[in-house]
Tab-separated table of C-alpha atoms and ligand atoms in Angstrom:
chain	number	residue	atom	x	y	z
B	163	MET	CA	0.067	-0.249	-0.300
B	164	ARG	CA	0.679	3.627	-0.770
B	165	LYS	CA	2.026	5.619	2.519
B	166	ASP	CA	-1.117	8.053	2.154
B	167	THR	CA	-3.517	4.864	2.440
B	168	VAL	CA	-1.152	3.441	5.426
B	169	VAL	CA	-1.952	6.516	7.235
B	170	VAL	CA	-5.971	6.255	7.073
B	171	SER	CA	-6.071	1.865	6.823
B	172	GLY	CA	-2.975	1.392	9.280
B	173	GLY	CA	-3.754	-0.073	13.189
B	174	ARG	CA	-7.126	-0.803	12.519
B	175	PRO	CA	-8.978	-3.493	14.318
B	176	ALA	CA	-9.181	-6.821	12.714
B	177	HIS	CA	-12.118	-6.843	10.158
B	178	GLU	CA	-14.582	-9.043	11.812
B	179	HIS	CA	-18.238	-8.278	11.776
B	180	ASP	CA	-19.289	-5.811	14.410
B	181	ALA	CA	-15.640	-5.066	15.066
B	182	PRO	CA	-15.211	-1.039	15.861
B	183	VAL	CA	-13.458	0.655	12.930
B	184	ASN	CA	-10.969	2.570	15.324
B	185	PRO	CA	-9.047	0.946	17.778
B	186	PRO	CA	-10.242	1.824	21.249
B	187	VAL	CA	-8.550	3.507	24.049
B	188	VAL	CA	-7.255	0.659	26.406
B	189	LEU	CA	-7.523	1.760	29.820
B	190	THR	CA	-5.526	-0.903	32.050
B	191	SER	CA	-2.605	-0.956	34.143
B	192	THR	CA	-2.151	-4.522	34.261
B	193	TYR	CA	-3.254	-7.873	31.937
B	194	ARG	CA	-4.780	-11.200	32.968
B	195	GLY	CA	-2.094	-14.123	33.521
B	196	ALA	CA	-1.106	-16.545	35.501
B	197	GLY	CA	1.571	-19.133	33.618
B	198	ASP	CA	5.525	-18.307	33.074
B	199	LEU	CA	5.935	-15.264	31.266
B	200	ASN	CA	6.964	-15.259	27.467
B	201	ASP	CA	8.203	-12.014	25.459
B	202	ARG	CA	4.765	-11.891	23.783
B	203	ASP	CA	2.805	-11.655	27.061
B	204	ARG	CA	1.628	-8.007	27.459
B	205	THR	CA	1.956	-8.593	31.430
B	206	TYR	CA	1.956	-5.214	32.623
B	207	ALA	CA	0.661	-1.832	31.234
B	208	ARG	CA	4.344	-0.190	31.839
B	209	PHE	CA	5.508	-2.622	29.028
B	210	THR	CA	2.926	-2.123	26.366
B	211	ASN	CA	-0.713	-1.124	25.766
B	212	PRO	CA	-2.772	-2.230	22.894
B	213	THR	CA	-3.463	1.752	21.925
B	214	TRP	CA	0.198	2.057	21.824
B	215	GLU	CA	0.714	-0.893	19.610
B	216	ALA	CA	-1.998	0.181	16.780
B	217	PHE	CA	-0.028	3.658	16.517
B	218	GLU	CA	3.651	1.637	16.816
B	219	ASP	CA	2.110	-0.514	13.772
B	220	VAL	CA	1.398	2.261	11.764
B	221	LEU	CA	4.447	4.214	12.139
B	222	ALA	CA	6.524	1.261	11.456
B	223	ASP	CA	4.420	0.792	8.269
B	224	LEU	CA	5.325	4.310	7.051
B	225	GLU	CA	9.077	4.198	8.344
B	226	ASP	CA	9.359	0.758	6.247
B	227	ALA	CA	10.481	-0.659	9.482
B	228	PRO	CA	10.402	-4.474	9.490
B	229	ILE	CA	9.312	-4.412	13.398
B	230	PRO	CA	6.844	-2.036	15.259
B	231	ALA	CA	7.874	1.379	16.540
B	232	LEU	CA	7.974	2.094	20.078
B	233	SER	CA	6.044	5.243	21.348
B	234	TYR	CA	7.098	7.091	24.595
B	235	ALA	CA	5.603	9.861	26.912
B	236	SER	CA	7.380	12.576	24.729
B	237	GLY	CA	9.747	13.207	21.955
B	238	MET	CA	12.587	13.828	24.702
B	239	ALA	CA	11.979	10.611	26.253
B	240	ALA	CA	12.265	9.119	22.827
B	241	VAL	CA	15.842	11.096	22.563
B	242	ALA	CA	16.866	10.100	25.875
B	243	SER	CA	16.511	6.795	25.806
B	244	VAL	CA	18.329	6.575	22.599
B	245	LEU	CA	21.084	8.099	23.977
B	246	THR	CA	21.362	5.417	26.375
B	247	LEU	CA	23.075	3.591	23.220
B	248	VAL	CA	26.068	5.814	23.134
B	249	PRO	CA	28.626	3.684	25.718
B	250	VAL	CA	30.147	5.312	28.892
B	251	GLY	CA	33.402	7.139	28.041
B	252	GLY	CA	32.283	6.852	24.235
B	253	THR	CA	31.394	9.626	21.747
B	254	LEU	CA	28.603	11.302	20.004
B	255	VAL	CA	28.609	13.214	16.971
B	256	MET	CA	25.604	15.588	16.601
B	257	PRO	CA	24.342	18.880	14.463
B	258	GLN	CA	25.610	21.848	15.794
B	259	HIS	CA	22.366	23.095	15.040
B	260	CYS	CA	19.471	20.690	15.783
B	261	TYR	CA	16.589	20.622	18.321
B	262	GLN	CA	18.156	22.563	21.193
B	263	GLY	CA	16.461	19.958	23.790
B	264	THR	CA	18.311	17.205	22.411
B	265	LEU	CA	21.934	19.456	22.566
B	266	GLN	CA	21.113	20.774	25.936
B	267	LEU	CA	20.785	16.848	27.279
B	268	ALA	CA	23.817	15.891	25.332
B	269	HIS	CA	25.808	18.155	26.705
B	270	ARG	CA	24.242	17.353	30.284
B	271	LEU	CA	25.350	13.889	29.510
B	272	GLU	CA	28.753	15.053	28.329
B	273	GLU	CA	29.100	17.334	31.980
B	274	ARG	CA	28.768	14.417	33.926
B	275	GLY	CA	31.366	13.016	32.083
B	276	ILE	CA	29.181	9.962	30.607
B	277	PHE	CA	30.156	10.901	27.155
B	278	ALA	CA	31.879	12.868	24.834
B	279	VAL	CA	30.122	15.064	22.290
B	280	ARG	CA	31.402	16.314	18.593
B	281	THR	CA	29.222	19.050	17.080
B	282	VAL	CA	29.298	19.424	13.672
B	283	ASP	CA	27.846	20.958	10.211
B	284	VAL	CA	26.101	18.372	9.127
B	285	ALA	CA	25.550	20.319	5.515
B	286	ASP	CA	29.320	19.989	5.333
B	287	THR	CA	29.385	15.803	4.661
B	288	ASP	CA	33.463	15.759	4.781
B	289	ALA	CA	33.429	17.512	8.075
B	290	THR	CA	30.626	15.015	9.110
B	291	ILE	CA	32.348	11.729	7.941
B	292	ALA	CA	35.638	12.811	9.512
B	293	ALA	CA	34.026	13.151	12.685
B	294	LEU	CA	33.057	9.714	12.847
B	295	ARG	CA	36.608	8.435	13.754
B	296	GLY	CA	36.817	6.799	17.077
B	297	ALA	CA	32.823	7.414	17.927
B	298	ASP	CA	30.106	5.323	18.545
B	299	VAL	CA	26.539	6.730	17.800
B	300	LEU	CA	25.803	9.368	15.116
B	301	TRP	CA	22.719	11.565	15.860
B	302	LEU	CA	21.477	13.667	12.801
B	303	GLU	CA	18.556	15.906	11.900
B	304	SER	CA	17.737	16.777	8.438
B	305	PRO	CA	16.508	19.167	7.463
B	306	THR	CA	17.772	20.456	11.171
B	307	ASN	CA	15.819	22.673	13.366
B	308	PRO	CA	15.572	25.306	13.099
B	309	MET	CA	18.166	26.465	10.617
B	310	LEU	CA	16.931	23.893	7.866
B	311	GLU	CA	20.331	22.658	6.799
B	312	VAL	CA	20.067	19.447	4.685
B	313	ALA	CA	22.699	16.491	5.423
B	314	ASP	CA	23.812	13.773	2.634
B	315	LEU	CA	21.508	11.530	4.399
B	316	PRO	CA	23.051	8.673	2.064
B	317	ALA	CA	26.605	9.897	2.137
B	318	VAL	CA	26.723	9.988	5.770
B	319	LEU	CA	24.703	7.295	6.680
B	320	ALA	CA	26.997	4.748	4.857
B	321	ALA	CA	30.035	5.968	6.098
B	322	ALA	CA	28.540	5.510	9.793
B	323	ARG	CA	27.898	1.951	8.984
B	324	GLU	CA	31.279	1.236	7.470
B	325	ALA	CA	32.673	2.929	10.471
B	326	GLY	CA	30.708	0.847	12.803
B	327	VAL	CA	28.799	3.635	13.930
B	328	LEU	CA	25.226	3.811	15.068
B	329	SER	CA	23.054	6.069	13.402
B	330	CYS	CA	19.896	7.717	14.643
B	331	VAL	CA	17.744	10.478	12.559
B	332	ASP	CA	15.383	12.993	13.916
B	333	ASN	CA	13.061	12.899	11.233
B	334	THR	CA	9.960	15.122	12.799
B	335	PHE	CA	10.752	17.722	10.269
B	336	ALA	CA	10.397	15.675	7.408
B	337	THR	CA	8.072	13.109	8.525
B	338	PRO	CA	7.784	9.451	6.995
B	339	LEU	CA	5.850	10.869	4.104
B	340	LEU	CA	8.946	12.783	2.921
B	341	GLN	CA	11.856	11.053	4.006
B	342	ARG	CA	12.447	7.236	5.475
B	343	PRO	CA	15.670	7.481	7.027
B	344	LEU	CA	16.090	3.996	7.565
B	345	THR	CA	15.909	2.970	3.771
B	346	LEU	CA	18.794	5.544	3.437
B	347	GLY	CA	20.827	3.946	5.959
B	348	ALA	CA	19.775	4.714	9.601
B	349	ASP	CA	20.085	2.036	12.235
B	350	LEU	CA	16.921	4.023	14.088
B	351	VAL	CA	14.670	7.017	13.596
B	352	VAL	CA	13.312	9.355	16.378
B	353	HIS	CA	9.960	11.363	16.051
B	354	SER	CA	8.456	14.344	18.177
B	355	VAL	CA	5.330	12.681	17.661
B	356	THR	CA	3.852	16.020	19.341
B	357	LYS	CA	4.404	17.423	15.718
B	358	TYR	CA	3.266	16.762	12.171
B	359	LEU	CA	2.506	13.267	13.242
B	360	ALA	CA	-0.170	14.281	15.604
B	361	GLY	CA	-0.962	17.252	14.042
B	362	HIS	CA	-3.236	19.574	15.990
B	363	SER	CA	-1.256	20.937	19.049
B	364	ASP	CA	-2.918	19.064	21.441
B	365	VAL	CA	-0.865	16.056	22.723
B	366	VAL	CA	3.057	15.305	23.787
B	367	LEU	CA	4.364	12.145	22.246
B	368	GLY	CA	7.503	10.674	20.926
B	369	ALA	CA	8.589	7.429	19.114
B	370	VAL	CA	11.451	5.279	17.998
B	371	VAL	CA	11.873	2.964	15.155
B	372	CYS	CA	14.172	0.555	15.126
B	373	SER	CA	16.103	-1.114	12.090
B	374	THR	CA	16.614	-4.605	13.904
B	375	PRO	CA	14.844	-6.478	16.906
B	376	GLU	CA	18.038	-6.514	18.759
B	377	LEU	CA	17.889	-2.794	19.142
B	378	ARG	CA	14.256	-2.787	19.533
B	379	ALA	CA	14.410	-5.482	22.604
B	380	ASN	CA	17.184	-3.442	24.046
B	381	LEU	CA	15.076	0.047	23.746
B	382	LYS	CA	12.020	-1.237	24.946
B	383	LYS	CA	13.608	-2.837	28.176
B	384	GLN	CA	15.040	0.482	28.838
B	385	ARG	CA	11.819	2.106	28.212
B	386	SER	CA	9.643	-0.604	30.679
B	387	LEU	CA	12.588	0.096	33.314
B	388	GLU	CA	12.726	4.073	32.796
B	389	GLY	CA	8.577	4.188	32.703
B	390	ALA	CA	8.642	6.925	30.327
B	391	ILE	CA	5.460	5.529	28.672
B	392	PRO	CA	2.282	7.714	26.712
B	393	GLY	CA	-0.696	7.557	28.398
B	394	PRO	CA	-3.139	5.293	26.057
B	395	PHE	CA	-5.205	8.725	25.214
B	396	GLU	CA	-2.470	10.354	24.042
B	397	ALA	CA	-1.659	7.382	21.890
B	398	TRP	CA	-5.096	7.044	20.487
B	399	LEU	CA	-4.908	11.035	19.681
B	400	ALA	CA	-1.771	10.683	17.939
B	401	LEU	CA	-3.279	8.217	15.937
B	402	ARG	CA	-5.975	9.658	15.206
B	403	GLY	CA	-3.693	12.286	13.732
B	404	VAL	CA	-2.007	10.512	11.569
B	405	ARG	CA	-4.814	9.618	9.400
B	406	THR	CA	-5.016	12.886	8.345
B	407	LEU	CA	-0.892	13.304	8.050
B	408	SER	CA	-1.020	13.174	4.197
B	409	VAL	CA	-3.435	15.724	3.252
B	410	ARG	CA	-2.294	18.302	6.188
B	411	LEU	CA	0.901	18.059	4.605
B	412	GLU	CA	0.168	18.186	1.450
B	413	ARG	CA	-1.604	21.762	1.980
B	414	SER	CA	0.922	22.917	4.555
B	415	MET	CA	3.730	22.125	2.111
B	416	ALA	CA	2.176	23.776	-0.981
B	417	SER	CA	1.367	26.955	1.281
B	418	ALA	CA	5.032	26.775	2.486
B	419	ALA	CA	6.676	26.481	-1.020
B	420	GLU	CA	4.460	29.754	-1.921
B	421	LEU	CA	5.509	31.485	1.250
B	422	ALA	CA	8.848	31.245	0.847
B	423	ARG	CA	8.899	32.280	-2.861
B	424	ARG	CA	6.911	35.130	-1.735
B	425	LEU	CA	8.910	36.159	1.263
B	426	SER	CA	12.462	35.832	-0.851
B	427	ALA	CA	11.126	38.637	-2.852
B	428	HIS	CA	9.902	40.817	-0.052
B	429	PRO	CA	12.661	43.885	0.813
B	430	GLY	CA	11.970	43.692	4.440
B	431	VAL	CA	13.710	40.087	4.389
B	432	SER	CA	17.035	39.424	4.591
B	433	GLU	CA	17.337	35.788	4.604
B	434	VAL	CA	14.697	32.954	3.500
B	435	ARG	CA	15.846	28.949	4.452
B	436	TYR	CA	13.441	26.411	2.485
B	437	PRO	CA	14.844	23.668	1.140
B	438	GLY	CA	11.996	23.823	-1.817
B	439	LEU	CA	13.376	27.144	-2.802
B	440	PRO	CA	15.510	26.154	-5.821
B	441	SER	CA	17.937	28.752	-4.849
B	442	ASP	CA	18.480	26.906	-1.226
B	443	PRO	CA	21.590	25.914	-0.549
B	444	GLY	CA	19.932	22.516	0.853
B	445	HIS	CA	17.806	22.050	-2.272
B	446	GLU	CA	19.404	19.549	-4.543
B	447	ARG	CA	20.393	17.113	-1.957
B	448	ALA	CA	16.712	17.354	-0.250
B	449	ALA	CA	15.327	17.011	-3.859
B	450	ALA	CA	17.338	13.703	-3.985
B	451	GLN	CA	16.778	12.307	-0.801
B	452	MET	CA	13.268	13.571	0.047
B	453	ASP	CA	10.337	12.143	-1.876
B	454	GLY	CA	7.065	14.150	-2.591
B	455	GLY	CA	7.957	17.778	-1.006
B	456	PHE	CA	10.114	19.940	1.492
B	457	GLY	CA	8.198	20.109	4.259
B	458	SER	CA	6.313	23.100	5.947
B	459	ILE	CA	8.945	24.725	8.037
B	460	ILE	CA	10.390	28.276	6.756
B	461	SER	CA	13.448	30.057	8.559
B	462	LEU	CA	13.383	33.602	8.168
B	463	VAL	CA	15.750	36.422	9.007
B	464	PRO	CA	14.073	39.649	8.992
B	465	LEU	CA	15.879	43.078	8.062
B	466	ALA	CA	15.433	43.966	11.360
B	467	GLU	CA	16.975	43.894	15.027
B	468	VAL	CA	15.503	41.705	17.543
B	469	ALA	CA	13.084	44.751	19.088
B	470	ALA	CA	11.667	45.175	15.770
B	471	THR	CA	11.533	41.655	14.832
B	472	GLN	CA	9.524	41.089	18.181
B	473	THR	CA	7.345	43.781	17.285
B	474	LEU	CA	6.371	41.904	13.962
B	475	VAL	CA	5.740	38.710	15.816
B	476	GLU	CA	3.629	40.200	18.280
B	477	GLY	CA	1.648	42.054	15.659
B	478	LEU	CA	0.446	38.952	13.862
B	479	SER	CA	-3.143	37.931	13.766
B	480	VAL	CA	-3.333	34.994	11.674
B	481	TRP	CA	-0.056	33.407	12.728
B	482	THR	CA	0.052	32.423	16.677
B	483	PRO	CA	3.281	33.212	18.413
B	484	ALA	CA	4.038	30.212	19.988
B	485	THR	CA	6.721	27.397	20.268
B	486	SER	CA	6.191	23.838	18.561
B	487	LEU	CA	5.455	23.167	15.124
B	488	GLY	CA	3.562	20.639	12.864
B	489	GLY	CA	0.123	21.406	14.135
B	490	VAL	CA	-2.590	22.437	11.638
B	491	GLU	CA	-2.581	26.049	13.091
B	492	SER	CA	0.448	28.460	11.676
B	493	LEU	CA	3.150	29.237	14.491
B	494	VAL	CA	5.788	31.875	14.144
B	495	GLU	CA	8.500	31.819	16.897
B	496	ARG	CA	12.278	33.998	17.016
B	497	ARG	CA	14.166	30.914	18.325
B	498	ARG	CA	16.681	32.884	20.269
B	499	ARG	CA	13.989	33.660	22.713
B	500	HIS	CA	14.809	30.693	24.235
B	501	HIS	CA	18.160	30.913	25.913
B	502	ASP	CA	19.431	27.619	25.275
B	503	GLU	CA	19.247	28.205	21.601
B	504	PRO	CA	22.951	28.100	20.256
B	505	ASP	CA	24.393	31.748	19.697
B	506	THR	CA	25.261	30.584	15.794
B	507	VAL	CA	21.540	30.764	15.138
B	508	PRO	CA	21.110	34.474	13.854
B	509	ASP	CA	19.128	36.242	16.840
B	510	THR	CA	15.944	37.372	14.698
B	511	LEU	CA	15.757	33.990	12.758
B	512	LEU	CA	12.115	33.419	12.958
B	513	ARG	CA	10.926	29.863	12.397
B	514	LEU	CA	7.724	29.714	10.834
B	515	SER	CA	5.797	26.117	10.838
B	516	VAL	CA	3.224	26.595	8.228
B	517	GLY	CA	-0.367	25.285	8.799
B	518	ILE	CA	-3.317	24.579	6.857
B	519	GLU	CA	-5.113	28.016	6.689
B	520	ASN	CA	-5.802	29.940	3.215
B	521	VAL	CA	-2.424	31.000	1.899
B	522	ASP	CA	-3.358	34.365	1.089
B	523	ASP	CA	-4.816	34.881	4.646
B	524	LEU	CA	-1.250	33.743	5.876
B	525	TRP	CA	0.716	35.685	3.224
B	526	GLU	CA	-1.233	39.337	4.079
B	527	ASP	CA	-0.778	39.010	7.709
B	528	LEU	CA	3.288	38.725	7.521
B	529	LYS	CA	3.437	40.946	4.654
B	530	ALA	CA	1.961	43.635	6.553
B	531	GLY	CA	4.466	43.338	9.281
B	532	LEU	CA	7.422	42.916	6.957
B	533	ASP	CA	5.912	46.245	5.109
B	534	GLU	CA	5.996	48.066	8.308
B	535	LEU	CA	9.776	47.179	8.861
B	536	VAL	CA	10.577	48.651	5.442
B	537	ASP	CA	8.490	51.741	5.985
B	538	ARG	CA	10.298	52.612	8.996
O	210	PLP	C1	13.328	18.249	15.864
O	210	PLP	C2	12.756	17.808	17.564
O	210	PLP	N1	12.955	16.580	18.019
O	210	PLP	C3	12.793	16.467	19.251
O	210	PLP	C4	11.848	17.140	19.994
O	210	PLP	C5	11.010	17.021	21.295
O	210	PLP	O1	10.298	16.533	21.122
O	210	PLP	P1	8.728	16.692	22.819
O	210	PLP	O2	8.429	18.376	22.314
O	210	PLP	O3	7.951	16.080	21.723
O	210	PLP	O4	9.354	16.008	23.873
O	210	PLP	C6	11.399	18.291	19.298
O	210	PLP	C7	10.678	19.438	19.915
O	210	PLP	O5	9.948	20.707	19.224
O	210	PLP	C8	11.689	18.754	17.984
O	210	PLP	O6	11.658	19.943	17.177
């Protein structure tokens, strides 16, 4: 089945007469059973839950994984779980710009002496491959949050495999409809399901997708012991969101492409990053490794200082000034308002998450703010 069918038809109950069409929210903390346990027993609700399983089946199918995904209480719980795979005293290679929570967590673990962190510009393939020497785990985001840099995934993932370095790609921005890192050579994929997969800014959830049963068994054990599990209702909401992923993305990507084009031509704009723009430094790479589009996040640097940029954001009415991304509503945020965002991110950079509103309403709102910058 094609992926836009999988989002709708995956993870449904068996086709039996009178079966519910949707998987139920299963509220239980334990499961019946008395004999010796085997690996397939559900046993206890910190180990698994039928509602998570429905979501985990669909996500695995979308990511072309041979085994079900694992769901977590949040994207960060999924990230934290994968970082336990870096051996004590080992080395993690990661992008200099990526989700700042992931960077912070890695650096905190480094400060505690657990492992060393090497940050690289992942758009620089030679530098990334060079950084793999003696490393244990390669963490990638592509496109990166919030700079939208594009890594040459097939090249760096092949180099990691050759060097015996375990690789994980945070695929939150692209979603499995546009990019499937396991097929490009990754060992693991992470999602902040909170974003596009759930899609309505009403749930926090994470997931890891594994390429082998051994990795999955290890991470599942880790999840059961650490207890960073989602609630059944959150998993159900995520699955409900996934049903419309394809149509939401189609709409938001078309608007993002149009807005990026219009923004590039506006005199109040200093720089626009969107991998779908033919002039974008990541365009060719993204076109080669992404399938069906370039996502719906735009990074924008206005021709203004911080205070005027802030005024622009506060003056918007169709766009919501808020952190996060991937929901049906368009969000905008000056990323450096987070004090932990790396200072190599321009202090006026705005991250735009394009939603599914009418594109002309989105444009007129932004244009009014940008016109004011020019007229000052
Ligand atoms: C790319 C990326 N990965 C991971 C996360 C963390 O996910 P969560 O907020 O669901 O914990 C985020 C959150 O913004 C993100 O943007």
